């Protein structure tokens, strides 16, 4: 009988290089799933949030209901949100995406609306005086000025989504959360720590990328500083 | 819609309410965890934030700690704590994780609230000969109260959500009804558990909203959600 190998995997250590090299593909697949789930959810959320925020801005009666519904949605804990969607989507990636879309939507609508409301009335009047129609006013004046607030919302929504994807492990689509979940059941310390650290790395990287994008998109804000 | 009917009948079956692991027991655990951890978090975070805000020191940390809290997945922290030696001590991993995630919003909002007190008011108070302590407790804290309470509200909602997730890592609370439902492949129980959690979270949010409306107008604050 050969003795079991005495490496960090056998000793179940928190930090383990052998884990990284032997499980590279599993980790890579989990990271890819994590990124896909996050990106798809936030993008769908963004596509839905812009018209909702515009409606809430321009139709006075729409603001109350839109804000109330988004507040209620945001209050529902993630595990409950995913569970409530179970009858609709079953055990699928769509369930996780739908849940995350609802959360990103909330954060994005609030921030875009705050950005639109912060556009000074004088600026709007000046644009109208220069002959801007409603569409041009929106695209050339209001949306660019709302961009910093909207980007702040996008960053928060993205970072939250990266963190919330892990809860998708309950239905088997949690990206790195799947590894944390299975690592918990098998008491596999290296796997849990590695997956957790990767989650934080993804969140920080996404945040920095969006910050960079914001700086490139709003050169005027930089000049003012 | 059949699932909803099933979930309703699950909720209205009295056998599911009583006994070990029944709704009543889980509800009690959830309430206990939320209230105790909110008290612990307030005792830790509020004095620190108030003193730092009064002195005007440590601002970068107090403001950024919320962003850090958002980037770290709650589920990962729960599992990491479970795998440490603390994991063997009953509800301790849950309590520690709950407090960890409730402290950032408390700290950030209370700090910002203290810093946003009108500097003229602070100078006037100093001119009247108030000591630092009198200024802090008699002027700054009352004026910062709306934002401090906003932080408490966000922390409470966060606690309800984290306590739900704790079920994934073997903790007690209403989330256990959901995870048990998943293990039994009972969609009805999953949805019933999710409804209980969502209603619990909305009641907590509603209580704070009601409290905000009841206090005198000058203490009302919007704050950041």
XYZ file of C-alpha atoms in Angstrom:
450
model
C 0.000 0.000 0.000
C 1.398 3.361 -0.937
C 1.211 6.203 1.531
C -1.155 9.045 0.556
C 0.701 11.991 -0.961
C 1.637 14.546 1.657
C 0.841 17.760 -0.191
C -1.281 20.757 0.688
C -4.358 19.124 -0.878
C -4.091 16.111 1.403
C -3.522 18.345 4.406
C -6.554 20.460 3.370
C -4.741 23.773 3.719
C -6.335 27.135 2.982
C -3.641 28.205 0.541
C -2.698 25.535 -1.933
C -0.725 25.916 -5.122
C -1.422 22.315 -6.093
C -5.126 23.141 -6.083
C -4.616 25.965 -8.559
C -2.586 23.854 -10.961
C -4.701 20.703 -10.772
C -8.114 22.406 -10.927
C -7.256 25.088 -13.465
C -10.020 24.106 -15.883
C -12.757 23.898 -13.258
C -11.768 27.313 -11.965
C -11.667 28.781 -15.453
C -15.128 27.416 -16.306
C -16.522 28.826 -13.068
C -14.976 32.236 -13.720
C -16.403 32.281 -17.267
C -19.868 31.360 -15.998
C -19.573 34.003 -13.299
C -18.631 36.689 -15.834
C -21.372 35.647 -18.268
C -24.112 35.673 -15.643
C -22.971 39.068 -14.341
C -22.574 40.701 -17.753
C -25.863 39.438 -19.199
C -27.826 40.474 -16.092
C -26.367 43.953 -15.833
C -26.766 44.616 -19.559
C -30.422 43.530 -19.564
C -30.929 45.607 -16.420
C -29.409 48.630 -18.135
C -31.544 48.225 -21.268
C -34.683 48.106 -19.101
C -33.615 50.810 -16.647
C -33.042 53.652 -19.117
C -36.625 53.803 -20.463
C -38.039 53.312 -16.956
C -35.959 56.177 -15.584
C -36.926 58.388 -18.524
C -40.594 57.552 -17.994
C -40.292 58.348 -14.308
C -38.558 61.627 -15.158
C -40.984 62.881 -17.757
C -44.313 61.449 -16.600
C -44.843 62.776 -13.111
C -47.339 60.057 -12.192
C -44.888 57.275 -13.142
C -42.146 58.285 -10.686
C -43.940 57.132 -7.522
C -44.850 53.620 -8.692
C -41.481 53.016 -10.396
C -39.544 53.982 -7.252
C -41.911 52.064 -4.977
C -41.657 48.857 -7.015
C -37.867 49.046 -7.270
C -37.587 49.649 -3.511
C -39.763 46.618 -2.779
C -37.744 44.460 -5.198
C -34.482 45.536 -3.610
C -35.733 44.705 -0.123
C -36.425 41.057 -1.004
C -33.367 38.979 0.017
C -31.502 37.290 -2.841
C -32.226 33.721 -1.769
C -35.949 34.509 -1.591
C -35.840 36.303 -4.945
C -34.317 33.297 -6.684
C -36.780 30.997 -4.931
C -39.783 33.080 -5.981
C -38.654 32.800 -9.600
C -38.302 29.012 -9.361
C -41.852 28.199 -10.601
C -41.302 30.476 -13.619
C -37.816 29.464 -14.723
C -37.097 26.127 -13.035
C -33.519 25.157 -12.199
C -31.857 27.201 -14.924
C -29.364 29.949 -15.610
C -32.303 32.149 -16.669
C -33.536 32.077 -13.079
C -30.267 33.545 -11.805
C -30.173 36.114 -14.607
C -33.793 37.162 -13.963
C -33.120 37.636 -10.264
C -29.978 39.646 -10.881
C -31.716 41.773 -13.536
C -34.308 42.792 -10.954
C -31.604 43.903 -8.502
C -29.517 45.789 -11.089
C -32.683 47.409 -12.420
C -33.403 48.868 -8.995
C -29.964 50.379 -8.534
C -29.779 51.663 -12.110
C -33.235 53.250 -12.218
C -32.607 55.105 -8.973
C -29.235 56.432 -10.062
C -30.201 57.354 -13.625
C -33.279 59.139 -12.308
C -31.178 61.018 -9.759
C -28.789 62.006 -12.557
C -31.589 63.221 -14.824
C -33.173 65.196 -11.999
C -29.842 66.867 -11.246
C -29.641 68.428 -14.732
C -30.033 72.166 -14.037
C -33.245 73.702 -15.357
C -31.208 76.620 -16.821
C -29.188 74.195 -18.935
C -32.365 72.685 -20.279
C -33.835 76.093 -21.039
C -30.638 77.200 -22.758
C -30.738 74.111 -24.982
C -34.384 74.766 -25.835
C -33.535 78.382 -26.585
C -30.862 77.179 -29.009
C -33.596 75.303 -30.845
C -33.017 71.788 -29.459
C -36.018 69.492 -29.913
C -37.017 67.062 -27.120
C -35.014 64.157 -28.590
C -31.860 66.165 -29.192
C -32.222 67.743 -25.733
C -32.362 64.261 -24.243
C -29.486 62.732 -26.230
C -27.123 65.681 -26.396
C -27.758 67.419 -23.078
C -29.660 65.441 -20.453
C -28.183 61.957 -20.858
C -24.536 63.126 -20.993
C -25.072 65.242 -17.879
C -26.740 62.308 -16.115
C -23.871 60.022 -17.066
C -21.715 60.353 -13.912
C -24.638 59.409 -11.653
C -25.689 56.635 -14.027
C -22.151 55.245 -14.112
C -22.008 55.311 -10.319
C -25.178 53.224 -10.337
C -23.749 50.885 -12.955
C -20.639 50.311 -10.841
C -22.664 49.532 -7.734
C -25.005 47.263 -9.731
C -22.093 45.376 -11.296
C -20.207 44.868 -8.043
C -23.406 43.718 -6.318
C -24.180 41.341 -9.184
C -20.722 39.746 -9.001
C -21.307 39.111 -5.309
C -24.905 37.890 -5.737
C -24.121 35.426 -8.531
C -22.655 33.164 -5.829
C -26.152 32.665 -4.376
C -27.123 31.109 -7.729
C -25.295 28.028 -6.451
C -28.622 27.018 -4.884
C -29.876 26.162 -8.398
C -26.475 25.045 -9.715
C -25.724 28.227 -11.702
C -23.597 30.266 -9.352
C -20.286 30.565 -11.192
C -17.649 30.580 -8.475
C -20.482 30.148 -5.978
C -20.837 26.544 -7.196
C -17.251 25.884 -6.106
C -17.872 27.546 -2.740
C -21.025 25.472 -2.271
C -19.407 22.144 -3.154
C -16.282 23.116 -1.193
C -18.472 23.700 1.846
C -20.078 20.262 1.559
C -16.713 18.512 1.190
C -14.922 20.759 3.692
C -12.427 21.711 0.959
C -10.714 24.817 2.334
C -8.461 25.625 -0.638
C -11.421 25.560 -3.035
C -13.610 27.828 -0.875
C -10.855 30.379 -0.285
C -9.672 30.415 -3.910
C -13.200 30.864 -5.278
C -13.993 33.579 -2.711
C -10.834 35.521 -3.504
C -11.539 35.239 -7.236
C -15.025 36.697 -6.652
C -13.559 39.742 -4.954
C -10.900 40.072 -7.680
C -13.608 40.024 -10.377
C -15.664 42.618 -8.483
C -12.699 44.970 -8.023
C -11.550 44.527 -11.639
C -15.045 45.225 -12.982
C -15.319 48.305 -10.778
C -11.975 49.673 -12.001
C -12.850 48.987 -15.645
C -16.130 50.869 -15.298
C -14.349 53.726 -13.525
C -11.939 53.919 -16.457
C -14.840 53.862 -18.923
C -16.520 56.656 -16.992
C -13.393 58.811 -17.176
C -13.141 58.240 -20.916
C -16.842 58.971 -21.445
C -16.935 62.168 -19.391
C -13.773 64.119 -20.237
C -15.447 67.353 -19.102
C -15.767 66.091 -15.544
C -12.019 65.508 -15.410
C -11.214 68.985 -16.626
C -13.259 70.554 -13.871
C -11.229 68.950 -11.137
C -50.228 29.205 -11.021
C -50.645 25.755 -9.567
C -47.435 26.264 -7.605
C -48.875 29.301 -5.885
C -51.880 27.305 -4.753
C -49.551 24.574 -3.501
C -47.396 27.129 -1.710
C -50.495 28.629 -0.116
C -51.696 25.268 1.090
C -48.198 24.558 2.454
C -48.327 27.830 4.366
C -51.794 27.160 5.732
C -51.027 23.631 6.906
C -50.763 23.930 10.645
C -48.305 21.021 10.884
C -45.745 23.122 9.018
C -45.943 25.866 11.633
C -45.233 23.904 14.779
C -42.505 21.630 15.983
C -38.776 21.416 15.339
C -37.912 23.193 12.098
C -41.460 24.557 11.822
C -42.239 28.054 10.598
C -42.744 29.380 14.125
C -39.333 28.183 15.280
C -37.584 29.499 12.132
C -39.370 32.832 12.422
C -38.229 33.139 16.031
C -34.634 32.338 15.058
C -34.723 34.856 12.229
C -36.143 37.586 14.438
C -33.657 36.811 17.212
C -30.671 36.844 14.837
C -31.783 40.098 13.219
C -32.465 41.970 16.459
C -29.423 40.750 18.410
C -27.030 41.312 15.518
C -28.490 44.752 14.806
C -27.874 45.709 18.445
C -24.311 44.344 18.386
C -23.552 46.086 15.079
C -24.947 49.405 16.313
C -22.919 49.158 19.517
C -19.777 48.538 17.481
C -20.281 50.878 14.538
C -22.168 53.920 15.796
C -19.781 55.070 18.570
C -16.816 54.671 16.215
C -18.552 56.551 13.383
C -19.788 59.325 15.678
C -16.371 59.911 17.229
C -14.566 59.708 13.868
C -17.138 62.034 12.315
C -16.795 64.475 15.219
C -13.008 64.487 14.900
C -13.157 64.472 11.092
C -10.685 61.604 10.921
C -10.688 58.282 9.099
C -13.131 59.501 6.466
C -11.697 57.499 3.594
C -12.060 54.263 5.534
C -15.552 55.037 6.821
C -16.827 55.842 3.345
C -15.012 53.073 1.468
C -15.934 50.303 3.875
C -19.392 50.179 2.272
C -17.849 49.511 -1.128
C -15.680 46.784 0.348
C -18.713 45.224 2.010
C -20.514 45.163 -1.318
C -17.661 43.481 -3.189
C -17.264 40.606 -0.746
C -19.905 37.913 -1.331
C -21.949 37.233 1.793
C -22.191 33.564 0.906
C -18.388 33.256 0.639
C -17.892 34.812 4.077
C -20.502 32.504 5.626
C -18.793 29.431 4.193
C -15.281 30.649 5.063
C -16.351 31.213 8.665
C -17.997 27.808 8.737
C -14.716 26.127 7.727
C -12.671 27.958 10.374
C -12.547 26.634 13.935
C -15.414 29.051 14.767
C -17.610 26.896 12.524
C -17.994 24.287 15.226
C -19.687 26.688 17.618
C -23.354 26.647 16.661
C -24.680 29.993 15.454
C -21.424 31.915 15.903
C -20.376 31.881 12.233
C -23.820 33.272 11.331
C -23.690 35.970 14.012
C -20.192 37.082 12.992
C -21.097 37.211 9.288
C -24.289 39.142 10.042
C -22.432 41.720 12.110
C -19.678 42.033 9.488
C -22.216 42.918 6.804
C -24.336 45.213 8.988
C -21.427 47.372 10.163
C -20.478 49.043 6.810
C -23.803 50.815 6.102
C -24.034 51.912 9.759
C -20.505 53.264 9.738
C -20.730 55.058 6.397
C -24.111 56.702 6.959
C -23.363 57.810 10.518
C -19.989 59.208 9.480
C -21.421 61.088 6.488
C -24.271 62.341 8.699
C -21.802 63.725 11.239
C -19.693 65.419 8.554
C -22.696 66.952 6.821
C -23.732 68.901 9.909
C -23.669 72.581 8.963
C -20.209 73.938 9.840
C -21.776 77.270 10.854
C -23.855 75.487 13.467
C -20.719 73.767 14.775
C -18.856 77.087 14.951
C -21.793 78.729 16.712
C -21.855 75.909 19.281
C -18.132 76.288 19.877
C -18.570 80.047 20.185
C -21.139 79.433 22.906
C -18.417 77.655 24.840
C -19.544 74.073 24.310
C -16.940 71.428 25.001
C -16.173 68.813 22.369
C -18.362 66.257 24.096
C -21.306 68.662 24.472
C -20.936 69.637 20.831
C -20.848 66.010 19.710
C -23.772 64.710 21.787
C -25.890 67.859 21.963
C -25.534 69.274 18.462
C -23.913 66.975 15.937
C -25.592 63.669 16.826
C -29.150 65.110 16.840
C -28.536 66.798 13.498
C -26.979 63.660 12.041
C -29.825 61.491 13.298
C -31.726 61.173 9.986
C -28.698 59.696 8.218
C -27.757 57.574 11.233
C -31.264 56.085 11.154
C -31.050 55.553 7.394
C -27.914 53.507 8.099
C -29.758 51.498 10.748
C -32.580 50.799 8.268
C -30.197 49.639 5.540
C -28.336 47.504 8.075
C -31.576 45.909 9.283
C -32.657 44.978 5.751
C -29.152 43.675 5.072
C -29.338 41.579 8.254
C -32.589 39.962 7.183
C -31.031 39.063 3.822
C -27.809 37.727 5.330
C -29.693 35.710 7.945
C -31.605 34.104 5.058
C -28.390 33.205 3.248
C -26.991 31.727 6.447
C -29.307 28.783 5.818
C -27.142 27.784 2.848
C -24.240 27.410 5.251
C -26.279 25.497 7.811
C -27.454 28.420 9.944
C -30.956 28.721 11.365
C -33.706 31.081 10.295
C -36.394 31.300 7.640
C -33.912 30.504 4.881
C -33.875 26.936 6.172
C -37.431 26.467 4.921
C -36.203 27.371 1.429
C -33.102 25.159 1.514
C -35.134 22.290 2.938
C -37.582 22.806 0.090
C -34.766 22.557 -2.439
C -33.485 19.375 -0.807
C -36.979 17.868 -0.929
C -37.428 19.122 -4.527
C -40.644 20.724 -3.259
C -41.237 23.875 -5.283
C -44.270 24.635 -3.122
C -42.145 24.730 0.034
C -39.414 26.770 -1.672
C -41.943 29.385 -2.780
C -43.715 29.372 0.596
C -40.391 29.936 2.367
C -39.476 32.695 -0.062
C -42.805 34.437 0.525
C -42.220 34.302 4.291
C -38.728 35.776 3.912
C -39.907 38.496 1.514
C -42.802 39.487 3.774
C -40.462 39.533 6.796
C -38.013 41.808 4.955
C -40.774 44.128 3.749
C -42.231 44.379 7.277
C -38.804 45.389 8.619
C -38.442 48.016 5.890
C -42.040 49.142 6.468
C -41.486 49.542 10.232
C -38.552 51.868 9.628
C -40.521 53.820 7.033
C -43.415 54.172 9.478
C -41.020 55.235 12.227
C -39.547 57.860 9.924
C -42.974 59.279 9.174
C -43.898 59.395 12.864
C -40.925 61.416 14.086
C -40.957 65.220 13.828
C -40.254 66.651 10.380
C -36.811 67.988 11.132
C -35.504 64.495 11.841
C -36.726 63.135 8.526
C -34.030 62.471 6.033
C -33.847 61.013 2.589
C -30.366 59.597 2.669
C -28.974 57.157 0.202
C -30.618 53.824 -0.292
